[in-house]
Short mmCIF file of C-alpha atoms in Angstrom, two decimals:
data_model
loop_
_atom_site.label_atom_id
_atom_site.label_comp_id
_atom_site.label_asym_id
_atom_site.label_seq_id
_atom_site.Cartn_x
_atom_site.Cartn_y
_atom_site.Cartn_z
CA ARG A 1 105.58 106.92 76.15
CA HIS A 2 107.55 104.83 73.66
CA PHE A 3 108.78 102.54 76.44
CA TRP A 4 105.28 101.54 77.55
CA ARG A 5 103.90 101.51 74.00
CA ASP A 6 106.53 99.05 72.79
CA LEU A 7 106.12 96.79 75.84
CA ALA A 8 102.37 96.66 75.21
CA LEU A 9 102.65 95.74 71.53
CA HIS A 10 102.71 91.97 72.15
CA HIS A 11 101.89 91.73 75.86
CA ARG A 12 99.16 92.75 78.23
CA LEU A 13 100.73 95.61 80.20
CA ILE A 14 99.41 96.92 83.50
CA ARG A 15 101.12 99.94 85.02
CA TYR A 16 100.18 102.11 87.99
CA ASP A 17 101.51 105.21 89.74
CA ALA A 18 102.72 104.60 93.28
CA ARG A 19 100.83 106.23 96.11
CA GLY A 20 101.53 109.88 96.79
CA ASN A 21 102.56 110.83 93.25
CA GLY A 22 101.47 110.98 89.64
CA LEU A 23 97.80 110.22 89.07
CA SER A 24 97.47 108.31 92.34
CA ASP A 25 96.05 109.95 95.45
CA TRP A 26 98.49 112.46 96.98
CA ASP A 27 96.65 112.75 100.29
CA VAL A 28 97.86 109.55 101.93
CA GLU A 29 98.63 108.96 105.57
CA GLU A 30 101.32 106.36 105.03
CA LEU A 31 104.24 106.43 102.61
CA SER A 32 106.30 103.34 103.42
CA PHE A 33 107.81 100.30 101.79
CA ASP A 34 105.15 98.00 103.29
CA ALA A 35 102.45 100.27 101.86
CA PHE A 36 104.10 100.11 98.42
CA VAL A 37 104.00 96.30 98.51
CA GLN A 38 100.38 96.28 99.69
CA ASP A 39 99.47 98.60 96.81
CA LEU A 40 100.96 96.14 94.31
CA GLU A 41 98.96 93.35 95.94
CA THR A 42 95.81 95.46 95.65
CA VAL A 43 96.40 96.24 91.96
CA VAL A 44 97.04 92.59 91.11
CA ASP A 45 93.89 91.46 92.92
CA ALA A 46 91.77 94.26 91.44
CA VAL A 47 92.82 93.37 87.90
CA GLY A 48 92.29 89.66 88.59
CA LEU A 49 95.72 88.40 87.59
CA ASP A 50 96.60 84.78 88.32
CA ARG A 51 100.18 84.28 87.10
CA PHE A 52 102.27 86.97 85.46
CA ALA A 53 105.76 88.33 84.79
CA LEU A 54 106.65 91.29 87.00
CA LEU A 55 108.73 94.28 85.88
CA GLY A 56 110.22 96.45 88.62
CA ILE A 57 112.03 99.71 87.90
CA SER A 58 114.20 101.64 90.38
CA GLN A 59 112.62 101.30 93.85
CA GLY A 60 109.98 99.13 92.16
CA CYS A 61 112.61 96.39 92.05
CA ALA A 62 112.55 95.99 95.83
CA VAL A 63 108.74 96.14 95.83
CA SER A 64 108.64 93.42 93.18
CA ILE A 65 111.10 91.27 95.13
CA ALA A 66 109.00 91.51 98.28
CA TYR A 67 105.86 90.66 96.31
CA ALA A 68 107.52 87.64 94.69
CA VAL A 69 108.57 86.33 98.10
CA ARG A 70 105.03 86.73 99.46
CA HIS A 71 103.37 85.27 96.37
CA PRO A 72 105.83 82.92 94.61
CA GLU A 73 102.97 80.96 93.07
CA ARG A 74 101.86 84.02 91.07
CA VAL A 75 105.15 85.41 89.73
CA THR A 76 106.47 83.51 86.72
CA ARG A 77 109.61 85.64 86.34
CA LEU A 78 111.10 88.95 87.41
CA VAL A 79 112.67 91.72 85.35
CA LEU A 80 114.45 94.24 87.55
CA TYR A 81 115.74 97.42 85.93
CA GLY A 82 117.90 100.12 87.53
CA GLY A 83 117.18 98.91 91.03
CA PHE A 84 118.72 98.06 94.36
CA ALA A 85 118.21 95.81 97.35
CA GLN A 86 119.24 98.58 99.74
CA GLY A 87 118.09 102.20 99.55
CA ALA A 88 120.51 105.11 99.58
CA ALA A 89 120.29 105.61 103.34
CA LYS A 90 121.10 101.95 103.92
CA ARG A 91 123.96 102.03 101.39
CA ALA A 92 125.56 105.12 102.94
CA ARG A 93 128.74 104.12 104.71
CA THR A 94 130.44 107.44 105.52
CA GLN A 95 129.41 110.61 107.32
CA ALA A 96 129.88 112.55 104.09
CA GLU A 97 127.41 110.29 102.27
CA ARG A 98 124.86 110.70 105.06
CA GLU A 99 125.29 114.48 105.05
CA GLN A 100 124.80 114.56 101.29
CA LEU A 101 121.53 112.67 101.58
CA ALA A 102 120.34 115.06 104.29
CA ALA A 103 121.26 118.08 102.15
CA VAL A 104 119.34 116.72 99.15
CA LEU A 105 116.31 116.08 101.34
CA THR A 106 116.41 119.71 102.51
CA LEU A 107 116.60 120.91 98.91
CA VAL A 108 113.54 118.83 98.05
CA ARG A 109 111.48 120.23 100.90
CA LEU A 110 112.45 123.84 100.13
CA GLY A 111 112.66 123.92 96.37
CA TRP A 112 110.71 121.09 94.75
CA GLY A 113 107.53 123.08 94.14
CA GLN A 114 109.11 126.30 92.92
CA GLU A 115 108.62 127.54 89.38
CA ASN A 116 112.40 127.92 89.12
CA PRO A 117 113.67 124.41 88.31
CA ALA A 118 117.13 124.92 89.84
CA PHE A 119 116.47 122.59 92.78
CA ARG A 120 114.91 119.85 90.65
CA GLN A 121 117.73 120.14 88.12
CA ILE A 122 119.88 118.13 90.54
CA PHE A 123 117.67 115.09 89.99
CA THR A 124 117.19 115.72 86.29
CA SER A 125 120.95 115.69 85.76
CA GLN A 126 121.03 112.23 87.36
CA PHE A 127 118.06 110.77 85.50
CA VAL A 128 118.77 112.13 81.99
CA PRO A 129 122.35 113.47 82.04
CA GLN A 130 122.59 113.41 78.24
CA GLY A 131 119.11 114.74 77.56
CA THR A 132 118.40 117.50 75.09
CA LYS A 133 117.28 120.89 76.43
CA GLU A 134 113.69 119.99 75.55
CA GLN A 135 113.93 116.68 77.43
CA ILE A 136 115.57 118.31 80.45
CA ASP A 137 112.94 121.06 80.60
CA TRP A 138 110.19 118.45 80.35
CA TRP A 139 111.69 116.30 83.11
CA ASN A 140 112.09 119.31 85.42
CA GLU A 141 108.44 120.23 84.98
CA MET A 142 107.24 116.63 85.21
CA GLN A 143 108.81 116.34 88.64
CA ARG A 144 107.10 119.50 89.87
CA VAL A 145 103.60 118.51 88.75
CA SER A 146 103.80 114.84 89.74
CA ALA A 147 104.43 115.26 93.48
CA SER A 148 104.14 117.84 96.23
CA PRO A 149 107.39 118.90 97.94
CA GLU A 150 106.35 117.13 101.14
CA ASN A 151 105.39 113.92 99.36
CA ALA A 152 108.61 113.98 97.34
CA ALA A 153 110.58 114.23 100.57
CA ARG A 154 108.52 111.51 102.27
CA PHE A 155 108.97 109.29 99.24
CA MET A 156 112.75 109.79 99.31
CA VAL A 157 112.89 108.85 102.99
CA ALA A 158 110.80 105.71 102.48
CA VAL A 159 112.79 104.61 99.43
CA GLY A 160 116.11 105.40 101.07
CA ASP A 161 115.30 103.12 103.98
CA ILE A 162 114.51 100.06 101.83
CA ASP A 163 116.42 96.87 102.60
CA VAL A 164 115.34 93.58 101.02
CA THR A 165 118.72 91.85 101.08
CA ASP A 166 117.25 89.08 103.22
CA LEU A 167 114.35 88.57 100.79
CA LEU A 168 116.17 88.10 97.49
CA PRO A 169 114.04 85.39 95.86
CA LYS A 170 114.79 82.27 93.89
CA VAL A 171 112.63 83.29 90.96
CA PRO A 172 113.89 83.38 87.34
CA THR A 173 115.22 86.92 87.26
CA LEU A 174 116.74 89.25 84.67
CA VAL A 175 118.57 92.21 86.23
CA ILE A 176 119.27 95.17 83.91
CA HIS A 177 121.32 98.20 84.88
CA ALA A 178 122.92 101.12 83.04
CA ARG A 179 126.64 100.89 83.74
CA ASP A 180 127.34 104.62 83.98
CA GLU A 181 124.13 105.93 85.50
CA ALA A 182 124.34 108.47 88.33
CA ARG A 183 121.08 107.91 90.19
CA VAL A 184 121.54 104.30 91.33
CA PRO A 185 125.14 103.06 91.17
CA PHE A 186 125.77 100.05 88.92
CA ASP A 187 127.26 98.26 91.90
CA ALA A 188 123.87 98.38 93.65
CA GLY A 189 122.32 96.47 90.76
CA ARG A 190 125.24 94.06 90.63
CA ARG A 191 124.91 93.29 94.32
CA MET A 192 121.18 92.75 93.94
CA ALA A 193 121.76 90.31 91.09
CA ALA A 194 124.48 88.48 93.03
CA GLY A 195 122.03 87.83 95.85
CA ILE A 196 119.42 86.20 93.61
CA SER A 197 120.13 82.56 92.82
CA GLY A 198 120.41 82.06 89.07
CA ALA A 199 119.84 85.71 88.18
CA ARG A 200 121.21 87.05 84.91
CA LEU A 201 122.78 90.52 84.94
CA VAL A 202 122.81 92.60 81.75
CA SER A 203 124.62 95.95 81.70
CA LEU A 204 123.53 98.70 79.32
CA SER A 205 125.86 101.26 77.76
CA SER A 206 123.98 104.27 79.08
CA ARG A 207 124.13 107.06 81.67
CA ASN A 208 120.36 107.36 82.00
CA HIS A 209 118.44 105.90 84.94
CA LEU A 210 115.74 104.73 82.52
#
């Protein structure tokens, strides 16, 4: 809450949950990168924004990049935090990495919705590795109630297959990444920044994804 509250103190802030999770409709036929970009277009048009700064977080960075390329006249600047130009499936180079991704996907399908948080703890330990017990318990439960097991798995597949390396825009861009985070490697953020002409990369001394 504090993150959004502080951003909204001196700016107009518009935030939405992506399709298939959170307070957005869970019963959706398509969960894909193109659909994510179309949803952003729909939100912008519905709110009636003309020109605005765009903040993308995690997979939202790739969505924001694609939007900026489609609508350069509307995006004044980009802030990309904890993101990547290529999803995990595209970044995987070895058989072991591909097998690990497949194993995690199986765990999501089988264990995401269980009351026992053991399966979701894998993700919690990546997102908030230094969290207190209260924070870890909250994150475990938040995951369970914010997406169905099937949607969580579909979301992981769609996000893992992202590749916007050919779209990296020439828009004033600030790229922020936690140097020691476990969810999205720092190198993925560094590579994204390197592909954007004139981008500025700022590393944070943190292990948290957000």
